[in-house]
Amino acid sequence: MLRPCKRLALALATALLLITNSGVMAQSTYFSKWPAGTSPQEVGKRVAENFLARKFEYSEGKREYVIYPEVCAWYGSLTVAKLTKDNDLKTRSIQKFDPLFAQDAKRISQEPHVDFRVFGTLPLEIYMQTKDRRFYDIGIGLADKQWEKTSPDGITVEARYWIDDMFMITAVQVQAYRATGDAKYIDRAAMTMVAYLDKLQQPNGLFYHSLDSKFFWGRGNGWVAAGMTELLRSLPKKHPRRARIILGYRTMMDSLLKYQASDGLWRQLIDHPEVWAETSSTGMFTFAMVTGVKNGWLNAKVYGPAARKAWLGLVQHINKDANVTDVCIGTNKANLEVGPDVNTQLKFYLDRPRRTGDLHGQAPILWSATALMR
């Protein structure tokens, strides 16, 4: 007869095996056997090559600095290269940074703004893949500068309490934690996420763009989903804030499940099923759901089919040049653009132009591909 301690050990081992087998089964059932041209490896490679072929937007006079749309697509391309073991793609992705060490170093902004600080996510990823200290210094410098001044609630004064920040702030702090193992960085990210969850998540699980722009804008909610997912991937299981964040994440995923359309996509305004399908938000939600299923945060039988449908719907919006279609352009919060009137704000979100090849849409495709490959 087994002693109690041995029986407990056997039970724990059996439970772990069941969880592992469940994850493997979910992956083989929902995240394999892709139709021709839709595998994450193929799509990821195509979209990464599309990004690498582009000139920096500052060189074309579109922006003064490298900011978040380029950073997010670049980060995705580097991750695709890593997961596919494509050394040529990795080398070219890293070489793209060379001008930023030389004549274009001024294009890395030092301004205290979330759209600029998130740049640190990129060099920290390159550092982790190369151990080149030059990248570390840039990335950690931005992560630490973000926390030079804090507000009474303990988070950076750069926090605006717009839902976009739930990725922009936390992503660079999570990357700093991954690069250093220093708990202060993951604590910063978790503290920020909880502060935003407590203030901005609504009873239906979704998020207003901000407290004075009360609409469930697709990509804004996508930033939330992606930010929580990146954080949860690295947040220690015993971290005191993990339970609160996983609750916020699951509540959001449950709501998104209800609003997914028959084509697999989500809409420009999530709770308006009559409006146009928007791809950048769908890409971020796909990334979040796939990652949740693979890590056991979500019920595979419920969310696996939804995530697969989202991916297959999403890739239908990639044209022959690997440009993603139906991407909402960069969008300020409505109150700043059109004032407080609710009907005017609604029109503002619904009338946002759609673009093809906008980096806001290219990046989430890459993230989803990497989630499927992990």
Short mmCIF file of C-alpha atoms in Angstrom, two decimals, residues 54-367:
data_model
loop_
_atom_site.label_atom_id
_atom_site.label_comp_id
_atom_site.label_asym_id
_atom_site.label_seq_id
_atom_site.Cartn_x
_atom_site.Cartn_y
_atom_site.Cartn_z
CA ARG A 54 9.77 48.71 -45.66
CA LYS A 55 11.66 51.91 -45.10
CA PHE A 56 11.40 53.53 -41.69
CA GLU A 57 8.43 55.85 -41.56
CA TYR A 58 10.64 58.73 -40.38
CA SER A 59 12.66 58.44 -43.60
CA GLU A 60 9.48 59.09 -45.56
CA GLY A 61 8.48 62.07 -43.45
CA LYS A 62 5.51 60.33 -41.80
CA ARG A 63 6.87 60.55 -38.25
CA GLU A 64 9.77 62.06 -36.36
CA TYR A 65 10.61 58.92 -34.38
CA VAL A 66 10.28 55.16 -34.48
CA ILE A 67 7.15 54.56 -32.42
CA TYR A 68 4.86 51.73 -31.47
CA PRO A 69 3.41 50.47 -34.83
CA GLU A 70 6.90 49.81 -36.21
CA VAL A 71 8.12 48.49 -32.85
CA CYS A 72 5.25 46.01 -32.60
CA ALA A 73 5.69 44.67 -36.13
CA TRP A 74 9.45 44.47 -35.67
CA TYR A 75 9.06 42.59 -32.39
CA GLY A 76 6.70 40.17 -34.12
CA SER A 77 9.13 39.63 -37.00
CA LEU A 78 11.98 38.88 -34.62
CA THR A 79 9.82 36.38 -32.76
CA VAL A 80 8.78 34.68 -36.00
CA ALA A 81 12.46 34.36 -36.93
CA LYS A 82 13.27 32.86 -33.54
CA LEU A 83 10.44 30.33 -33.52
CA THR A 84 11.02 29.20 -37.10
CA LYS A 85 14.80 29.09 -36.56
CA ASP A 86 15.18 31.27 -39.65
CA ASN A 87 18.67 32.67 -39.07
CA ASP A 88 18.63 34.73 -42.25
CA LEU A 89 15.40 36.45 -41.22
CA LYS A 90 16.80 36.96 -37.72
CA THR A 91 20.03 38.50 -39.05
CA ARG A 92 18.23 40.90 -41.36
CA SER A 93 15.75 41.85 -38.64
CA ILE A 94 18.61 42.78 -36.33
CA GLN A 95 20.60 44.57 -39.03
CA LYS A 96 17.61 46.85 -39.61
CA PHE A 97 18.55 48.45 -36.27
CA ASP A 98 22.03 49.53 -37.47
CA PRO A 99 21.10 53.11 -38.47
CA LEU A 100 19.67 53.66 -34.99
CA PHE A 101 23.13 53.16 -33.54
CA ALA A 102 24.61 55.65 -35.97
CA GLN A 103 23.22 58.55 -37.98
CA ASP A 104 19.62 57.96 -36.93
CA ALA A 105 20.12 57.53 -33.18
CA LYS A 106 18.05 60.68 -32.65
CA ARG A 107 15.05 58.76 -34.00
CA ILE A 108 14.77 56.93 -30.68
CA SER A 109 12.76 59.42 -28.67
CA GLN A 110 13.58 60.16 -25.04
CA GLU A 111 10.30 61.98 -24.46
CA PRO A 112 8.28 60.75 -21.45
CA HIS A 113 5.38 59.24 -23.35
CA VAL A 114 4.07 55.68 -23.52
CA ASP A 115 4.19 55.62 -27.34
CA PHE A 116 7.94 56.28 -27.16
CA ARG A 117 8.93 54.24 -24.11
CA VAL A 118 7.51 51.08 -25.67
CA PHE A 119 10.42 51.22 -28.11
CA GLY A 120 12.46 49.52 -25.39
CA THR A 121 10.55 46.28 -26.05
CA LEU A 122 12.46 45.89 -29.32
CA PRO A 123 16.13 46.24 -28.27
CA LEU A 124 15.45 44.05 -25.25
CA GLU A 125 14.19 41.30 -27.57
CA ILE A 126 17.31 41.65 -29.70
CA TYR A 127 19.46 41.56 -26.57
CA MET A 128 17.83 38.33 -25.44
CA GLN A 129 18.52 36.77 -28.83
CA THR A 130 22.09 38.08 -29.20
CA LYS A 131 23.39 39.10 -25.73
CA ASP A 132 24.73 42.26 -27.35
CA ARG A 133 24.95 44.76 -24.47
CA ARG A 134 24.27 47.76 -26.69
CA PHE A 135 20.65 46.69 -27.09
CA TYR A 136 20.30 45.99 -23.38
CA ASP A 137 21.44 49.49 -22.45
CA ILE A 138 18.87 51.16 -24.70
CA GLY A 139 15.98 48.95 -23.62
CA ILE A 140 16.66 49.02 -19.88
CA GLY A 141 17.29 52.75 -20.06
CA LEU A 142 13.79 53.32 -21.43
CA ALA A 143 12.16 50.94 -18.94
CA ASP A 144 13.84 52.67 -16.00
CA LYS A 145 13.19 56.20 -17.24
CA GLN A 146 9.51 55.35 -17.41
CA TRP A 147 9.55 54.84 -13.64
CA GLU A 148 11.65 57.88 -12.63
CA LYS A 149 8.46 59.58 -11.45
CA THR A 150 5.48 57.76 -10.00
CA SER A 151 1.96 58.81 -9.11
CA PRO A 152 0.26 58.36 -5.70
CA ASP A 153 -1.07 54.97 -6.85
CA GLY A 154 2.49 53.76 -7.38
CA ILE A 155 2.62 53.59 -11.17
CA THR A 156 4.42 55.77 -13.68
CA VAL A 157 3.16 59.32 -14.11
CA GLU A 158 3.12 58.61 -17.85
CA ALA A 159 -0.07 56.58 -17.30
CA ARG A 160 -3.03 58.26 -19.02
CA TYR A 161 -5.68 55.68 -18.21
CA TRP A 162 -6.36 55.09 -21.87
CA ILE A 163 -6.70 51.39 -22.63
CA ASP A 164 -3.86 51.54 -25.19
CA ASP A 165 -1.48 51.99 -22.24
CA MET A 166 -2.26 48.51 -20.97
CA PHE A 167 0.09 47.26 -23.66
CA MET A 168 2.39 50.26 -24.14
CA ILE A 169 3.48 50.47 -20.49
CA THR A 170 3.43 46.82 -19.51
CA ALA A 171 5.18 45.45 -22.62
CA VAL A 172 8.48 47.23 -22.01
CA GLN A 173 8.45 46.38 -18.30
CA VAL A 174 7.73 42.70 -19.02
CA GLN A 175 10.59 42.62 -21.53
CA ALA A 176 12.89 44.19 -18.95
CA TYR A 177 11.94 41.41 -16.54
CA ARG A 178 12.58 38.74 -19.16
CA ALA A 179 15.98 40.24 -19.93
CA THR A 180 17.11 40.69 -16.31
CA GLY A 181 15.06 38.43 -14.06
CA ASP A 182 14.69 41.43 -11.74
CA ALA A 183 11.28 41.24 -10.05
CA LYS A 184 10.89 45.01 -9.88
CA TYR A 185 10.03 45.10 -13.58
CA ILE A 186 7.30 42.46 -13.45
CA ASP A 187 5.96 44.12 -10.30
CA ARG A 188 5.69 47.42 -12.17
CA ALA A 189 3.80 45.77 -15.01
CA ALA A 190 1.45 43.89 -12.70
CA MET A 191 0.75 46.95 -10.55
CA THR A 192 -0.08 48.98 -13.66
CA MET A 193 -2.33 46.30 -15.09
CA VAL A 194 -4.33 45.97 -11.87
CA ALA A 195 -4.72 49.75 -11.58
CA TYR A 196 -6.11 49.91 -15.11
CA LEU A 197 -8.34 46.85 -14.65
CA ASP A 198 -9.86 48.33 -11.52
CA LYS A 199 -10.53 51.66 -13.19
CA LEU A 200 -11.47 50.79 -16.77
CA GLN A 201 -12.93 47.28 -17.08
CA GLN A 202 -16.71 47.39 -17.39
CA PRO A 203 -19.24 44.87 -16.01
CA ASN A 204 -19.49 43.20 -19.44
CA GLY A 205 -15.74 42.48 -19.36
CA LEU A 206 -14.78 44.99 -22.04
CA PHE A 207 -13.08 48.38 -21.80
CA TYR A 208 -14.05 51.91 -22.75
CA HIS A 209 -11.37 53.71 -24.73
CA SER A 210 -11.16 56.04 -21.75
CA LEU A 211 -13.54 57.26 -19.08
CA ASP A 212 -14.63 60.19 -21.25
CA SER A 213 -14.87 58.15 -24.48
CA LYS A 214 -17.27 55.39 -23.53
CA PHE A 215 -17.15 53.10 -26.52
CA PHE A 216 -15.75 49.60 -26.87
CA TRP A 217 -13.33 50.42 -29.65
CA GLY A 218 -11.89 47.25 -31.21
CA ARG A 219 -8.17 47.92 -31.35
CA GLY A 220 -8.13 49.64 -27.98
CA ASN A 221 -9.54 46.48 -26.45
CA GLY A 222 -6.99 44.57 -28.52
CA TRP A 223 -4.17 46.41 -26.78
CA VAL A 224 -5.67 45.34 -23.44
CA ALA A 225 -5.95 41.69 -24.49
CA ALA A 226 -2.40 41.63 -25.87
CA GLY A 227 -0.98 43.44 -22.85
CA MET A 228 -2.57 41.05 -20.36
CA THR A 229 -1.44 38.07 -22.43
CA GLU A 230 2.18 39.18 -22.65
CA LEU A 231 2.18 39.87 -18.92
CA LEU A 232 0.59 36.55 -17.95
CA ARG A 233 3.13 34.67 -20.07
CA SER A 234 5.87 35.83 -17.70
CA LEU A 235 4.07 36.64 -14.44
CA PRO A 236 5.11 34.09 -11.78
CA LYS A 237 2.28 31.76 -10.78
CA LYS A 238 2.58 32.79 -7.13
CA HIS A 239 2.71 36.52 -7.81
CA PRO A 240 0.24 38.31 -5.49
CA ARG A 241 -1.44 40.14 -8.39
CA ARG A 242 -1.75 37.19 -10.76
CA ALA A 243 -5.22 36.14 -9.56
CA ARG A 244 -6.62 39.63 -10.18
CA ILE A 245 -5.10 39.81 -13.66
CA ILE A 246 -6.21 36.32 -14.71
CA LEU A 247 -9.73 37.22 -13.54
CA GLY A 248 -9.71 40.36 -15.68
CA TYR A 249 -8.33 38.39 -18.62
CA ARG A 250 -10.89 35.58 -18.41
CA THR A 251 -13.76 38.01 -17.95
CA MET A 252 -12.69 39.81 -21.10
CA MET A 253 -12.23 36.60 -23.11
CA ASP A 254 -15.69 35.41 -22.09
CA SER A 255 -17.22 38.64 -23.35
CA LEU A 256 -15.25 38.53 -26.62
CA LEU A 257 -16.49 35.03 -27.28
CA LYS A 258 -20.06 36.35 -27.31
CA TYR A 259 -19.26 39.09 -29.80
CA GLN A 260 -17.24 37.08 -32.35
CA ALA A 261 -18.99 37.20 -35.74
CA SER A 262 -19.65 34.23 -38.00
CA ASP A 263 -16.66 35.16 -40.18
CA GLY A 264 -14.38 34.75 -37.13
CA LEU A 265 -13.65 38.46 -36.80
CA TRP A 266 -14.61 41.21 -34.37
CA ARG A 267 -16.00 44.61 -35.30
CA GLN A 268 -14.66 48.17 -35.22
CA LEU A 269 -16.94 48.70 -32.21
CA ILE A 270 -17.11 45.30 -30.54
CA ASP A 271 -20.72 45.48 -29.40
CA HIS A 272 -22.02 46.78 -32.77
CA PRO A 273 -22.37 43.62 -34.91
CA GLU A 274 -23.69 45.63 -37.85
CA VAL A 275 -20.43 47.53 -38.49
CA TRP A 276 -17.35 46.55 -40.43
CA ALA A 277 -14.94 43.79 -39.48
CA GLU A 278 -11.66 45.18 -38.15
CA THR A 279 -8.44 43.17 -38.45
CA SER A 280 -6.00 44.70 -35.97
CA SER A 281 -8.34 44.02 -33.06
CA THR A 282 -9.07 40.53 -34.34
CA GLY A 283 -5.36 39.78 -34.57
CA MET A 284 -4.80 40.78 -30.96
CA PHE A 285 -7.80 38.81 -29.72
CA THR A 286 -6.58 35.78 -31.66
CA PHE A 287 -3.16 36.11 -30.04
CA ALA A 288 -4.76 36.31 -26.61
CA MET A 289 -7.08 33.33 -27.10
CA VAL A 290 -4.51 31.04 -28.69
CA THR A 291 -2.05 31.78 -25.90
CA GLY A 292 -4.74 31.22 -23.27
CA VAL A 293 -5.69 27.83 -24.68
CA LYS A 294 -2.09 26.69 -24.97
CA ASN A 295 -1.26 27.74 -21.42
CA GLY A 296 -4.39 26.29 -19.85
CA TRP A 297 -5.84 29.67 -18.85
CA LEU A 298 -8.89 29.04 -21.04
CA ASN A 299 -11.07 26.00 -21.67
CA ALA A 300 -9.65 24.47 -24.86
CA LYS A 301 -12.96 22.98 -26.00
CA VAL A 302 -14.63 26.38 -25.81
CA TYR A 303 -11.91 28.75 -26.96
CA GLY A 304 -9.92 26.47 -29.28
CA PRO A 305 -12.56 26.50 -32.04
CA ALA A 306 -13.07 30.26 -31.64
CA ALA A 307 -9.34 30.96 -31.92
CA ARG A 308 -9.02 28.72 -34.99
CA LYS A 309 -11.99 30.41 -36.65
CA ALA A 310 -10.47 33.82 -35.90
CA TRP A 311 -7.12 32.90 -37.47
CA LEU A 312 -8.70 31.43 -40.59
CA GLY A 313 -10.96 34.46 -40.93
CA LEU A 314 -8.06 36.83 -40.39
CA VAL A 315 -5.79 35.37 -43.07
CA GLN A 316 -8.55 35.99 -45.62
CA HIS A 317 -7.74 39.67 -45.12
CA ILE A 318 -4.11 39.37 -46.25
CA ASN A 319 -3.56 40.30 -49.89
CA LYS A 320 -1.00 38.89 -52.34
CA ASP A 321 1.63 41.38 -51.13
CA ALA A 322 1.21 40.27 -47.50
CA ASN A 323 -0.58 43.49 -46.60
CA VAL A 324 -3.42 43.20 -44.11
CA THR A 325 -6.67 44.84 -45.21
CA ASP A 326 -9.42 46.54 -43.19
CA VAL A 327 -7.18 48.10 -40.55
CA CYS A 328 -8.54 51.05 -38.58
CA ILE A 329 -6.14 53.96 -38.81
CA GLY A 330 -4.45 55.43 -35.73
CA THR A 331 -7.23 56.67 -33.47
CA ASN A 332 -7.18 59.25 -30.71
CA LYS A 333 -9.82 59.00 -28.00
CA ALA A 334 -13.07 60.49 -29.22
CA ASN A 335 -13.46 63.13 -26.52
CA LEU A 336 -10.23 64.83 -27.60
CA GLU A 337 -11.19 64.79 -31.26
CA VAL A 338 -14.90 65.61 -31.31
CA GLY A 339 -15.92 66.53 -27.77
CA PRO A 340 -18.27 64.92 -25.23
CA ASP A 341 -21.46 64.43 -27.27
CA VAL A 342 -22.18 60.67 -27.35
CA ASN A 343 -23.70 60.58 -30.84
CA THR A 344 -20.82 62.55 -32.29
CA GLN A 345 -18.35 60.22 -30.60
CA LEU A 346 -20.16 57.19 -32.02
CA LYS A 347 -19.93 58.63 -35.53
CA PHE A 348 -16.23 59.34 -34.97
CA TYR A 349 -15.44 55.68 -34.27
CA LEU A 350 -17.68 54.32 -37.01
CA ASP A 351 -16.30 56.67 -39.65
CA ARG A 352 -12.63 55.95 -39.04
CA PRO A 353 -10.94 55.18 -42.38
CA ARG A 354 -9.66 51.69 -43.15
CA ARG A 355 -6.24 51.07 -44.59
CA THR A 356 -4.41 48.20 -46.22
CA GLY A 357 -0.90 47.44 -44.97
CA ASP A 358 -1.07 49.72 -41.94
CA LEU A 359 1.41 48.44 -39.35
CA HIS A 360 -1.30 48.56 -36.69
CA GLY A 361 -2.69 45.53 -38.52
CA GLN A 362 0.54 43.84 -39.63
CA ALA A 363 1.87 43.40 -36.08
CA PRO A 364 -1.06 41.43 -34.60
CA ILE A 365 -0.93 38.92 -37.47
CA LEU A 366 2.70 38.27 -36.54
CA TRP A 367 1.85 37.91 -32.84
#
